[in-house]
């Protein structure tokens, strides 16, 4: 690899000849501002915020795309550079709707940070006629696109293409009336969006955000006629702390539950419990299908997992011919809600219509899932409200709770008890690993080596495969993380339909730890740290230190079946814990 000598702000260094000016500045410890740039994702030089001065060359150059050359001398902080950046920010600000006090990105808005850094004046001032009118392009159960806060950086478009693989978002119209959204002003709901939320994670402003349910939940907590129960997804405990200054990958489970108690929830449960129940139901279903295949009876394999609502939307839209392959199990969120109202309520001696279930989830797609018509039992909704990890953090701040100063709390109720297998649902490969721990042990009737499934872990590959010996039978399984990798998996299945027995799908790369409702990570930090690995490690650490690590060994789950469900896959289970799917058509609504 050839190198060149360059100077950045009088700092000499030697870098690869393939480096950009921004790469060289980073190595020199010089921070170059940027708004549209994300290395490996969006390198379009659209915002003109990263401009620098290069000695001997007329005009300012975009540091994100211009490569270095021998003896290049660069200034990133000259008066000329700073004035150009300030001018560009002024133009962007003139077309921006400022309501920072109520914007969910007020704490971590990259645009607002730059305005403060460069001391940009109030371009609107007292003349409200200059203010850009608020235009909501799309509102759905999960996602809101607000064009009045869009800086047209293109990061959401790139994320939708690279990570979701759906390319739903793009530029529409031209000039001053251009905006980002689905083609021809169609509703986001029927344009092929799967609500993975990658667009939100990569947006530098509040132009893309989850549909907020905070006010509704706070109002609910004030109503004495309802018994309000919280459930928290596995991955939330590994990410919530980031909102309060903890390092990425810190497990804050105890403080999280104490905060929920202080917010006014009457009862605290853990979705990990339902994850264990999911393994009992899904594992039984898989064993049943496998036995039918071995007996040459009609069945559908490979079986697909059904925990990720983004994945469910994807298959219903793009591969409806494979709907019979899906496990009929509801997601853990919906199972937990159904069990709270139809099992736990009786234990508490509370009418189920007086119970309200609020889910804390890493995923904006969970909001839409909870509102699906089929997600109810005898007219009673499984889940009433869904909050993302980010919304919970905002609720805690709004309630002026000192999160870092809280004493830890461990809920004692039966639906808060979980195993290590339930915890790792939050990481890619975790559902498959948890299922195989139980399936292999039940079929072989002996303790399994929990390290036998380590090949299913990790985020380096979009698709992982492994062949596991189960009771003398070689079973090939696969794990897919990131919906952009789904078409390749479907190609493999079509090419060799008898190869795979069981496939786990997660819409988000890395699984739920990287869900669209998780804390926003600054673009510069994302270039330095793989947040998916750090967050997932927190879950694996919790799994390794948990006394019980297999779902079928959970005493509370055993009691559930003994006292209520009777058997996995039985009549009551199918009534409460299983569902059905249907094909979704596109572009029916405007």
Coordinates of C-alpha atoms in Angstrom, one line a residue:
X1 CA 0.0 0.0 0.0
X2 CA 1.5 3.3 -1.1
X3 CA 1.5 6.3 1.3
X4 CA 1.7 10.0 1.0
X5 CA 2.8 12.8 3.3
X6 CA 0.2 15.4 4.2
X7 CA -0.2 18.2 6.7
X8 CA -3.5 18.9 8.4
X9 CA -3.7 22.1 10.4
X10 CA 0.1 22.1 10.6
X11 CA 0.1 18.5 11.8
X12 CA 2.4 16.3 9.6
X13 CA 1.5 12.7 9.0
X14 CA 1.8 9.9 6.6
X15 CA -1.4 8.2 5.3
X16 CA -2.5 5.8 2.6
X17 CA -2.8 7.3 -0.8
X18 CA -6.4 6.0 -0.9
X19 CA -7.4 8.1 2.1
X20 CA -9.7 11.0 1.8
X21 CA -8.9 14.3 3.5
X22 CA -11.5 13.5 6.2
X23 CA -9.7 10.1 6.8
X24 CA -6.4 11.9 7.2
X25 CA -7.9 14.5 9.5
X26 CA -9.3 11.8 11.7
X27 CA -5.9 10.1 12.0
X28 CA -4.5 13.5 13.0
X29 CA -7.1 13.9 15.7
X30 CA -8.8 16.8 13.9
X31 CA -12.6 16.8 13.9
X32 CA -14.1 17.8 10.6
X33 CA -17.8 18.6 10.8
X34 CA -20.2 16.6 8.7
X35 CA -23.9 16.2 8.2
X36 CA -24.6 13.9 5.3
X37 CA -21.5 11.7 5.5
X38 CA -21.5 8.2 6.9
X39 CA -18.5 6.1 6.0
X40 CA -19.5 3.1 3.9
X41 CA -23.1 4.2 3.7
X42 CA -23.5 7.7 2.4
X43 CA -20.6 9.4 0.8
X44 CA -22.3 11.9 -1.5
X45 CA -20.9 15.3 -0.6
X46 CA -24.4 16.7 -0.4
X47 CA -24.3 18.9 2.6
X48 CA -21.1 20.9 2.0
X49 CA -20.4 21.1 5.7
X50 CA -17.1 19.2 5.6
X51 CA -15.4 21.7 3.3
X52 CA -11.7 22.4 3.8
X53 CA -9.0 24.7 2.3
X54 CA -6.3 23.0 0.3
X55 CA -3.1 25.0 -0.3
X56 CA -2.6 25.8 -4.0
X57 CA -6.1 24.8 -5.1
X58 CA -8.9 27.4 -5.8
X59 CA -12.1 27.0 -3.9
X60 CA -13.0 24.8 -0.9
X61 CA -13.0 21.0 -1.3
X62 CA -15.3 18.4 0.3
X63 CA -13.1 16.5 2.7
X64 CA -15.3 13.4 2.7
X65 CA -14.7 12.5 -1.0
X66 CA -11.5 14.3 -2.1
X67 CA -8.4 12.1 -1.8
X68 CA -5.1 13.2 -0.4
X69 CA -2.0 13.6 -2.5
X70 CA 1.8 14.0 -1.8
X71 CA 2.6 17.1 0.2
X72 CA -1.0 18.2 0.5
X73 CA -1.5 21.0 3.0
X74 CA -5.0 21.3 4.5
X75 CA -6.7 23.8 6.7
X76 CA -9.9 22.8 8.4
X77 CA -10.4 25.8 10.7
X78 CA -9.4 28.9 8.6
X79 CA -11.7 31.9 8.6
X80 CA -12.7 31.1 5.1
X81 CA -13.6 27.6 5.9
X82 CA -15.6 28.5 9.0
X83 CA -17.5 31.2 7.2
X84 CA -18.4 28.8 4.4
X85 CA -19.7 26.2 6.8
X86 CA -21.6 28.9 8.7
X87 CA -23.2 30.1 5.4
X88 CA -24.3 26.6 4.5
X89 CA -25.8 26.1 8.0
X90 CA -27.7 29.4 7.7
X91 CA -29.3 28.2 4.5
X92 CA -30.3 24.9 6.0
X93 CA -31.6 26.6 9.1
X94 CA -33.7 29.0 7.0
X95 CA -35.6 26.0 5.7
X96 CA -36.0 24.2 9.1
X97 CA -38.9 24.0 11.5
X98 CA -37.4 24.8 14.9
X99 CA -39.3 23.3 17.9
X100 CA -36.3 21.8 19.6
X101 CA -38.0 21.7 23.1
X102 CA -40.5 19.1 21.8
X103 CA -38.3 17.3 19.3
X104 CA -37.2 13.8 20.3
X105 CA -33.7 14.5 18.9
X106 CA -33.1 17.6 21.1
X107 CA -30.6 15.7 23.2
X108 CA -28.6 14.3 20.2
X109 CA -29.5 16.3 17.1
X110 CA -26.4 16.5 14.8
X111 CA -27.8 19.6 13.1
X112 CA -28.4 21.5 16.3
X113 CA -24.9 20.6 17.5
X114 CA -23.4 22.2 14.4
X115 CA -25.6 25.3 14.7
X116 CA -24.3 25.8 18.3
X117 CA -20.7 24.9 17.3
X118 CA -20.6 27.6 14.6
X119 CA -22.8 30.1 16.5
X120 CA -25.3 30.4 13.7
X121 CA -27.6 33.3 14.2
X122 CA -31.4 33.0 14.5
X123 CA -32.3 33.3 10.8
X124 CA -36.0 33.5 11.5
X125 CA -35.9 36.0 14.3
X126 CA -39.2 37.7 14.9
X127 CA -40.3 37.5 11.3
X128 CA -42.5 34.3 11.3
X129 CA -43.3 34.7 7.7
X130 CA -39.8 33.2 7.0
X131 CA -40.6 30.1 9.0
X132 CA -41.0 27.0 7.0
X133 CA -44.5 25.6 7.4
X134 CA -44.7 22.2 9.1
X135 CA -45.5 19.5 6.6
X136 CA -46.1 16.0 7.7
X137 CA -45.6 13.8 4.8
X138 CA -46.5 10.5 6.4
X139 CA -47.9 9.4 9.8
X140 CA -48.3 5.7 10.6
X141 CA -48.7 3.6 13.7
X142 CA -44.9 3.2 13.9
X143 CA -43.2 6.0 11.9
X144 CA -43.5 9.7 11.2
X145 CA -41.8 11.5 8.4
X146 CA -41.7 15.3 8.9
X147 CA -40.3 17.1 5.9
X148 CA -40.0 20.4 7.8
X149 CA -37.0 19.0 9.7
X150 CA -35.3 17.3 6.8
X151 CA -31.9 18.6 5.6
X152 CA -31.9 16.4 2.5
X153 CA -28.7 14.6 3.5
X154 CA -29.8 11.3 2.0
X155 CA -28.7 9.2 4.9
X156 CA -32.1 7.6 5.4
X157 CA -32.3 6.8 1.6
X158 CA -29.0 5.0 1.8
X159 CA -29.9 3.2 5.0
X160 CA -33.3 2.0 3.5
X161 CA -31.4 0.6 0.5
X162 CA -28.4 -0.9 2.3
X163 CA -29.9 -2.3 5.6
X164 CA -33.6 -2.7 4.9
X165 CA -33.1 -3.7 1.2
X166 CA -36.5 -2.2 0.3
X167 CA -35.5 1.2 -1.1
X168 CA -38.8 2.7 -0.1
X169 CA -37.4 6.2 0.5
X170 CA -36.1 8.5 -2.2
X171 CA -36.1 12.1 -3.3
X172 CA -39.4 13.3 -4.7
X173 CA -40.1 16.4 -6.9
X174 CA -37.3 19.1 -7.4
X175 CA -36.0 22.4 -6.2
X176 CA -37.6 24.1 -3.2
X177 CA -40.5 21.6 -3.1
X178 CA -38.4 18.4 -3.0
X179 CA -38.9 16.0 -0.1
X180 CA -37.9 12.6 1.0
X181 CA -40.5 9.9 1.1
X182 CA -42.1 7.0 -0.8
X183 CA -42.7 7.5 -4.5
X184 CA -45.6 9.7 -5.7
X185 CA -46.6 10.7 -2.2
X186 CA -47.9 7.2 -1.3
X187 CA -48.5 6.2 2.3
X188 CA -45.4 4.8 4.0
X189 CA -47.7 2.0 5.2
X190 CA -48.3 0.4 1.8
X191 CA -45.2 1.4 0.0
X192 CA -43.2 -1.7 1.1
X193 CA -41.8 -0.3 4.4
X194 CA -41.2 -2.9 7.0
X195 CA -40.7 -0.5 9.9
X196 CA -37.2 -1.6 10.7
X197 CA -36.5 2.0 11.7
X198 CA -33.0 2.2 10.1
X199 CA -34.0 5.5 8.6
X200 CA -34.6 6.9 12.1
X201 CA -31.3 5.6 13.4
X202 CA -29.3 7.3 10.6
X203 CA -31.2 10.6 10.3
X204 CA -29.2 13.5 11.8
X205 CA -32.3 15.4 12.8
X206 CA -35.9 14.8 14.0
X207 CA -37.3 14.4 10.4
X208 CA -37.8 10.7 11.0
X209 CA -39.1 9.5 14.3
X210 CA -41.2 6.8 16.0
X211 CA -44.9 7.6 16.5
X212 CA -44.8 8.9 20.1
X213 CA -47.0 7.3 22.8
X214 CA -45.6 9.0 25.8
X215 CA -48.5 11.3 26.6
X216 CA -51.0 8.4 26.2
X217 CA -49.0 6.2 28.6
X218 CA -48.5 9.0 31.2
X219 CA -52.3 9.7 31.1
X220 CA -53.0 6.0 31.5
X221 CA -50.8 5.8 34.6
X222 CA -52.9 8.5 36.2
X223 CA -56.1 6.5 35.8
X224 CA -56.9 4.7 39.0
X225 CA -59.4 2.4 37.3
X226 CA -56.7 0.5 35.4
X227 CA -54.0 -1.9 36.7
X228 CA -51.1 -1.0 34.4
X229 CA -48.5 -3.7 33.8
X230 CA -45.1 -3.1 32.1
X231 CA -43.2 -5.7 30.1
X232 CA -39.6 -5.1 28.9
X233 CA -37.9 -6.7 25.9
X234 CA -34.5 -8.5 26.4
X235 CA -32.3 -6.0 24.6
X236 CA -33.6 -2.9 26.3
X237 CA -31.6 -3.5 29.5
X238 CA -28.4 -3.5 27.4
X239 CA -29.1 -0.2 25.7
X240 CA -31.2 2.1 27.9
X241 CA -28.2 3.2 29.9
X242 CA -26.7 4.9 26.8
X243 CA -29.4 7.6 27.2
X244 CA -28.0 8.4 30.6
X245 CA -24.3 8.4 29.9
X246 CA -23.4 4.8 30.5
X247 CA -20.9 3.1 28.1
X248 CA -22.4 1.3 25.1
X249 CA -23.2 -2.3 26.2
X250 CA -23.9 -1.6 29.9
X251 CA -26.6 -3.7 31.5
X252 CA -28.9 -1.4 33.6
X253 CA -31.7 -3.9 34.3
X254 CA -32.0 -3.1 38.0
X255 CA -32.2 0.7 37.5
X256 CA -34.5 0.3 34.6
X257 CA -37.1 -1.5 36.7
X258 CA -36.7 0.9 39.5
X259 CA -37.4 3.7 37.1
X260 CA -40.6 2.0 35.8
X261 CA -41.7 1.6 39.4
X262 CA -41.2 5.3 40.0
X263 CA -43.1 6.2 36.8
X264 CA -46.2 4.5 38.4
X265 CA -46.5 1.1 36.9
X266 CA -48.4 -1.2 39.3
X267 CA -46.7 -4.4 38.1
X268 CA -43.4 -5.2 36.4
X269 CA -42.9 -8.2 34.1
X270 CA -40.2 -9.3 31.8
X271 CA -40.6 -10.2 28.1
X272 CA -37.8 -12.7 28.7
X273 CA -40.4 -14.9 30.4
X274 CA -42.5 -15.0 27.2
X275 CA -39.3 -15.6 25.2
X276 CA -38.9 -18.8 27.3
X277 CA -42.6 -19.7 26.5
X278 CA -41.9 -19.0 22.8
X279 CA -39.2 -21.6 22.9
X280 CA -41.6 -24.1 24.4
X281 CA -44.2 -23.4 21.7
X282 CA -41.9 -22.9 18.8
X283 CA -39.6 -25.8 19.8
X284 CA -42.7 -28.1 20.0
X285 CA -43.9 -27.0 16.6
X286 CA -40.4 -27.6 15.1
X287 CA -40.2 -31.1 16.6
X288 CA -43.6 -31.8 15.2
X289 CA -42.7 -30.7 11.7
X290 CA -39.4 -32.6 11.9
X291 CA -41.0 -35.8 12.9
X292 CA -43.6 -35.5 10.1
X293 CA -40.7 -35.1 7.6
X294 CA -38.9 -38.2 8.9
X295 CA -42.2 -40.1 8.7
X296 CA -42.7 -38.8 5.1
X297 CA -46.0 -37.2 6.2
X298 CA -47.0 -33.8 4.6
X299 CA -45.3 -30.9 6.4
X300 CA -43.6 -27.6 5.6
X301 CA -39.9 -27.1 6.1
X302 CA -37.7 -25.2 6.7
X303 CA -39.6 -23.6 9.5
X304 CA -39.1 -19.8 9.9
X305 CA -39.0 -17.9 13.2
X306 CA -41.8 -15.3 13.8
X307 CA -40.4 -13.1 16.5
X308 CA -39.4 -10.1 14.4
X309 CA -42.4 -8.0 13.2
X310 CA -40.2 -6.3 10.6
X311 CA -39.4 -9.7 9.2
X312 CA -43.1 -10.7 9.3
X313 CA -44.0 -7.5 7.3
X314 CA -41.2 -8.3 4.9
X315 CA -42.3 -11.9 4.1
X316 CA -46.0 -10.8 3.9
X317 CA -45.1 -8.2 1.3
X318 CA -42.2 -9.7 -0.7
X319 CA -42.4 -13.5 -0.2
X320 CA -46.0 -14.4 0.6
X321 CA -45.6 -17.8 -1.0
X322 CA -43.5 -18.7 2.0
X323 CA -46.0 -17.8 4.7
X324 CA -46.7 -21.5 5.4
X325 CA -43.1 -21.8 6.5
X326 CA -43.6 -19.3 9.4
X327 CA -44.0 -20.6 12.9
X328 CA -47.5 -19.8 14.0
X329 CA -46.2 -18.5 17.3
X330 CA -46.9 -14.9 18.2
X331 CA -43.9 -12.8 19.1
X332 CA -42.8 -12.8 22.8
X333 CA -44.3 -9.3 23.1
X334 CA -47.8 -10.5 22.1
X335 CA -47.5 -13.8 24.1
X336 CA -46.6 -11.8 27.2
X337 CA -49.6 -9.5 26.8
X338 CA -52.0 -12.4 26.2
X339 CA -50.7 -14.3 29.2
X340 CA -50.8 -11.2 31.5
X341 CA -54.5 -10.7 30.6
X342 CA -55.6 -14.3 30.5
X343 CA -53.4 -16.0 33.1
X344 CA -51.7 -13.5 35.4
X345 CA -55.0 -11.4 35.7
X346 CA -56.7 -14.4 37.3
X347 CA -53.9 -14.9 39.7
X348 CA -54.2 -11.3 40.7
X349 CA -58.0 -11.6 40.9
X350 CA -58.3 -8.6 38.5
X351 CA -60.8 -8.6 35.6
X352 CA -58.7 -8.7 32.4
X353 CA -60.6 -5.7 30.9
X354 CA -59.2 -3.6 33.8
X355 CA -55.6 -4.5 33.0
X356 CA -53.5 -2.4 30.5
X357 CA -50.2 -3.7 29.2
X358 CA -47.5 -1.4 28.1
X359 CA -44.5 -2.8 26.3
X360 CA -41.0 -1.3 26.3
X361 CA -39.4 -2.5 23.0
X362 CA -36.3 -1.9 20.9
X363 CA -38.4 -1.8 17.8
X364 CA -40.8 0.6 16.1
X365 CA -42.4 -2.2 14.2
X366 CA -43.8 -3.5 17.5
X367 CA -46.1 -0.6 17.6
X368 CA -47.8 -1.7 14.4
X369 CA -47.7 -5.4 15.4
X370 CA -49.6 -4.6 18.6
X371 CA -52.4 -3.0 16.6
X372 CA -52.9 -5.9 14.1
X373 CA -56.5 -7.1 14.2
X374 CA -55.5 -10.6 15.0
X375 CA -53.5 -9.7 18.1
X376 CA -56.3 -10.1 20.6
X377 CA -58.2 -12.8 22.4
X378 CA -62.0 -12.6 22.6
X379 CA -62.0 -8.9 21.8
X380 CA -59.3 -8.0 24.4
X381 CA -56.1 -6.6 22.9
X382 CA -52.9 -8.5 23.9
X383 CA -50.9 -5.2 24.2
X384 CA -52.3 -1.7 24.7
X385 CA -49.3 0.6 24.2
X386 CA -45.8 0.2 22.9
X387 CA -42.9 2.5 23.9
X388 CA -39.5 2.3 22.3
X389 CA -36.3 2.4 24.4
X390 CA -35.9 6.1 23.4
X391 CA -39.5 6.9 24.5
X392 CA -38.9 5.3 27.9
X393 CA -35.7 7.4 28.3
X394 CA -37.7 10.6 27.5
X395 CA -40.4 9.6 30.0
X396 CA -37.8 9.2 32.7
X397 CA -36.3 12.6 31.9
X398 CA -39.7 14.3 31.7
X399 CA -40.5 12.9 35.1
X400 CA -37.2 14.2 36.4
X401 CA -36.1 10.9 37.7
X402 CA -32.4 10.7 38.5
X403 CA -31.7 7.4 36.6
X404 CA -28.0 7.1 37.6
X405 CA -28.9 7.6 41.3
X406 CA -31.6 4.9 41.4
X407 CA -31.3 1.8 43.6
X408 CA -31.6 -1.4 41.6
X409 CA -34.8 -3.4 41.7
X410 CA -35.5 -7.0 40.8
X411 CA -39.2 -7.8 40.2
X412 CA -40.4 -10.9 42.0
X413 CA -43.6 -11.8 40.1
X414 CA -43.8 -15.1 38.2
X415 CA -43.9 -13.3 34.8
X416 CA -40.6 -11.6 35.5
X417 CA -38.7 -14.8 35.9
X418 CA -36.5 -15.8 33.0
X419 CA -33.6 -18.0 31.9
X420 CA -30.4 -17.1 30.0
X421 CA -32.0 -18.5 26.8
X422 CA -34.7 -15.8 27.1
X423 CA -32.1 -13.1 27.4
X424 CA -30.2 -13.8 24.2
X425 CA -33.4 -13.4 22.1
X426 CA -32.2 -9.8 21.8
X427 CA -29.1 -10.7 19.7
X428 CA -29.0 -12.2 16.2
X429 CA -28.8 -16.0 16.5
X430 CA -30.2 -15.9 20.0
X431 CA -33.6 -17.3 19.1
X432 CA -32.1 -20.2 17.2
X433 CA -29.6 -20.9 20.0
X434 CA -32.3 -20.9 22.7
X435 CA -34.5 -23.2 20.6
X436 CA -31.7 -25.7 19.9
X437 CA -30.8 -25.8 23.6
X438 CA -34.3 -27.0 24.4
X439 CA -35.0 -29.1 21.2
X440 CA -31.7 -31.0 21.4
X441 CA -32.1 -31.7 25.2
X442 CA -35.7 -32.9 24.9
X443 CA -35.0 -35.2 22.0
X444 CA -31.8 -36.6 23.4
X445 CA -33.0 -36.7 27.0
X446 CA -29.6 -35.5 28.3
X447 CA -27.8 -32.3 29.2
X448 CA -26.5 -30.4 26.2
X449 CA -23.2 -28.6 25.8
X450 CA -24.3 -25.0 25.7
X451 CA -21.2 -24.0 23.8
X452 CA -22.2 -26.3 20.9
X453 CA -24.1 -23.5 19.2
X454 CA -21.5 -20.7 19.3
X455 CA -21.3 -20.7 15.5
X456 CA -24.7 -19.1 15.4
X457 CA -23.4 -15.9 17.2
X458 CA -21.9 -12.8 15.7
X459 CA -22.8 -10.0 13.3
X460 CA -19.9 -10.3 10.8
X461 CA -22.0 -12.4 8.4
X462 CA -25.5 -11.5 7.2
X463 CA -26.2 -15.2 6.9
X464 CA -24.7 -17.9 9.2
X465 CA -25.2 -21.6 8.7
X466 CA -24.5 -24.6 11.0
X467 CA -25.2 -28.3 11.0
X468 CA -26.2 -29.7 14.4
X469 CA -26.4 -33.3 15.5
X470 CA -29.8 -33.7 17.1
X471 CA -30.6 -37.2 18.4
X472 CA -28.4 -38.7 15.6
X473 CA -30.0 -36.6 12.9
X474 CA -27.9 -33.9 11.1
X475 CA -30.0 -30.8 11.1
X476 CA -28.9 -27.7 9.1
X477 CA -30.1 -24.4 10.4
X478 CA -29.5 -20.8 9.3
X479 CA -29.5 -17.4 10.9
X480 CA -30.3 -14.2 8.9
X481 CA -29.8 -10.8 10.3
X482 CA -30.7 -7.7 8.3
X483 CA -33.6 -7.7 5.9
X484 CA -31.2 -6.8 3.0
X485 CA -29.9 -10.4 3.3
X486 CA -33.3 -12.1 3.1
X487 CA -33.3 -12.4 -0.8
X488 CA -30.0 -14.3 -0.7
X489 CA -31.4 -16.7 1.9
X490 CA -34.5 -17.2 -0.2
X491 CA -32.3 -18.0 -3.2
X492 CA -30.5 -20.6 -1.2
X493 CA -33.7 -22.2 -0.1
X494 CA -35.2 -22.3 -3.6
X495 CA -32.0 -23.8 -4.9
X496 CA -31.9 -26.5 -2.3
X497 CA -35.3 -26.7 -0.6
X498 CA -34.5 -29.8 1.5
X499 CA -31.2 -28.5 2.9
X500 CA -32.5 -26.4 5.8
X501 CA -34.7 -27.4 8.7
X502 CA -35.0 -24.2 10.7
X503 CA -34.1 -20.6 9.8
X504 CA -34.1 -17.5 12.1
X505 CA -34.8 -14.2 10.5
X506 CA -34.3 -10.8 12.1
X507 CA -35.1 -7.6 10.2
X508 CA -32.3 -5.6 11.9
X509 CA -28.6 -6.2 11.5
X510 CA -27.4 -7.6 14.8
X511 CA -30.9 -8.4 15.9
X512 CA -33.0 -6.4 18.5
X513 CA -29.9 -4.8 20.1
X514 CA -29.8 -2.7 16.9
X515 CA -33.5 -2.2 16.6
X516 CA -35.1 0.9 15.2
X517 CA -36.3 2.1 18.6
X518 CA -32.9 1.9 20.3
X519 CA -30.9 4.9 21.4
X520 CA -29.4 7.0 18.6
X521 CA -25.7 6.6 18.2
X522 CA -23.8 9.6 16.8
X523 CA -22.4 9.0 13.3
X524 CA -18.8 9.5 14.3
X525 CA -19.1 6.9 17.1
X526 CA -20.7 4.4 14.7
X527 CA -17.6 4.6 12.6
X528 CA -15.4 3.7 15.6
X529 CA -17.4 1.1 17.5
X530 CA -19.6 -1.8 16.4
X531 CA -22.5 -1.0 18.8
X532 CA -24.2 -4.3 17.8
X533 CA -21.4 -6.4 19.3
X534 CA -21.1 -4.3 22.5
X535 CA -24.8 -4.5 23.2
X536 CA -25.1 -8.2 22.3
X537 CA -22.1 -9.0 24.6
X538 CA -24.1 -7.5 27.6
X539 CA -26.8 -10.1 26.9
X540 CA -24.4 -12.9 26.5
X541 CA -22.7 -11.9 29.8
X542 CA -26.1 -12.0 31.5
X543 CA -26.9 -15.4 30.0
X544 CA -23.5 -16.9 31.1
X545 CA -24.1 -15.7 34.7
X546 CA -27.8 -16.7 35.0
X547 CA -28.4 -19.8 37.1
X548 CA -30.9 -21.3 34.6
X549 CA -29.9 -21.2 30.9
X550 CA -32.6 -23.3 29.2
X551 CA -36.1 -22.3 28.7
X552 CA -37.7 -25.6 29.6
X553 CA -36.0 -25.4 33.0
X554 CA -37.7 -22.1 34.0
X555 CA -39.8 -22.9 37.1
X556 CA -42.3 -20.2 36.3
X557 CA -42.8 -21.5 32.8
X558 CA -43.3 -25.1 34.2
X559 CA -45.9 -23.7 36.6
X560 CA -47.7 -21.9 33.7
X561 CA -48.1 -25.2 31.8
X562 CA -49.0 -27.2 34.8
X563 CA -51.6 -24.8 36.1
X564 CA -53.0 -23.3 32.9
X565 CA -51.7 -24.1 29.4
X566 CA -51.4 -27.9 30.2
X567 CA -49.1 -28.6 27.3
X568 CA -47.0 -26.8 24.6
X569 CA -48.9 -26.6 21.4
X570 CA -52.2 -27.5 23.1
X571 CA -55.7 -26.1 22.7
X572 CA -55.2 -23.2 25.1
X573 CA -51.8 -22.3 23.7
X574 CA -53.2 -22.1 20.2
X575 CA -56.0 -19.9 21.4
X576 CA -53.8 -17.4 23.2
X577 CA -50.2 -17.7 21.8
X578 CA -50.5 -18.5 18.1
X579 CA -51.6 -16.5 15.1
X580 CA -51.9 -16.4 11.3
X581 CA -50.5 -14.3 8.5
X582 CA -51.7 -12.9 5.2
X583 CA -50.3 -11.4 2.0
X584 CA -50.0 -7.6 1.9
X585 CA -50.5 -5.7 -1.3
X586 CA -48.7 -2.4 -2.1
X587 CA -49.8 1.0 -3.3
X588 CA -53.5 0.7 -2.6
X589 CA -53.6 3.9 -0.5
X590 CA -52.6 7.5 -1.1

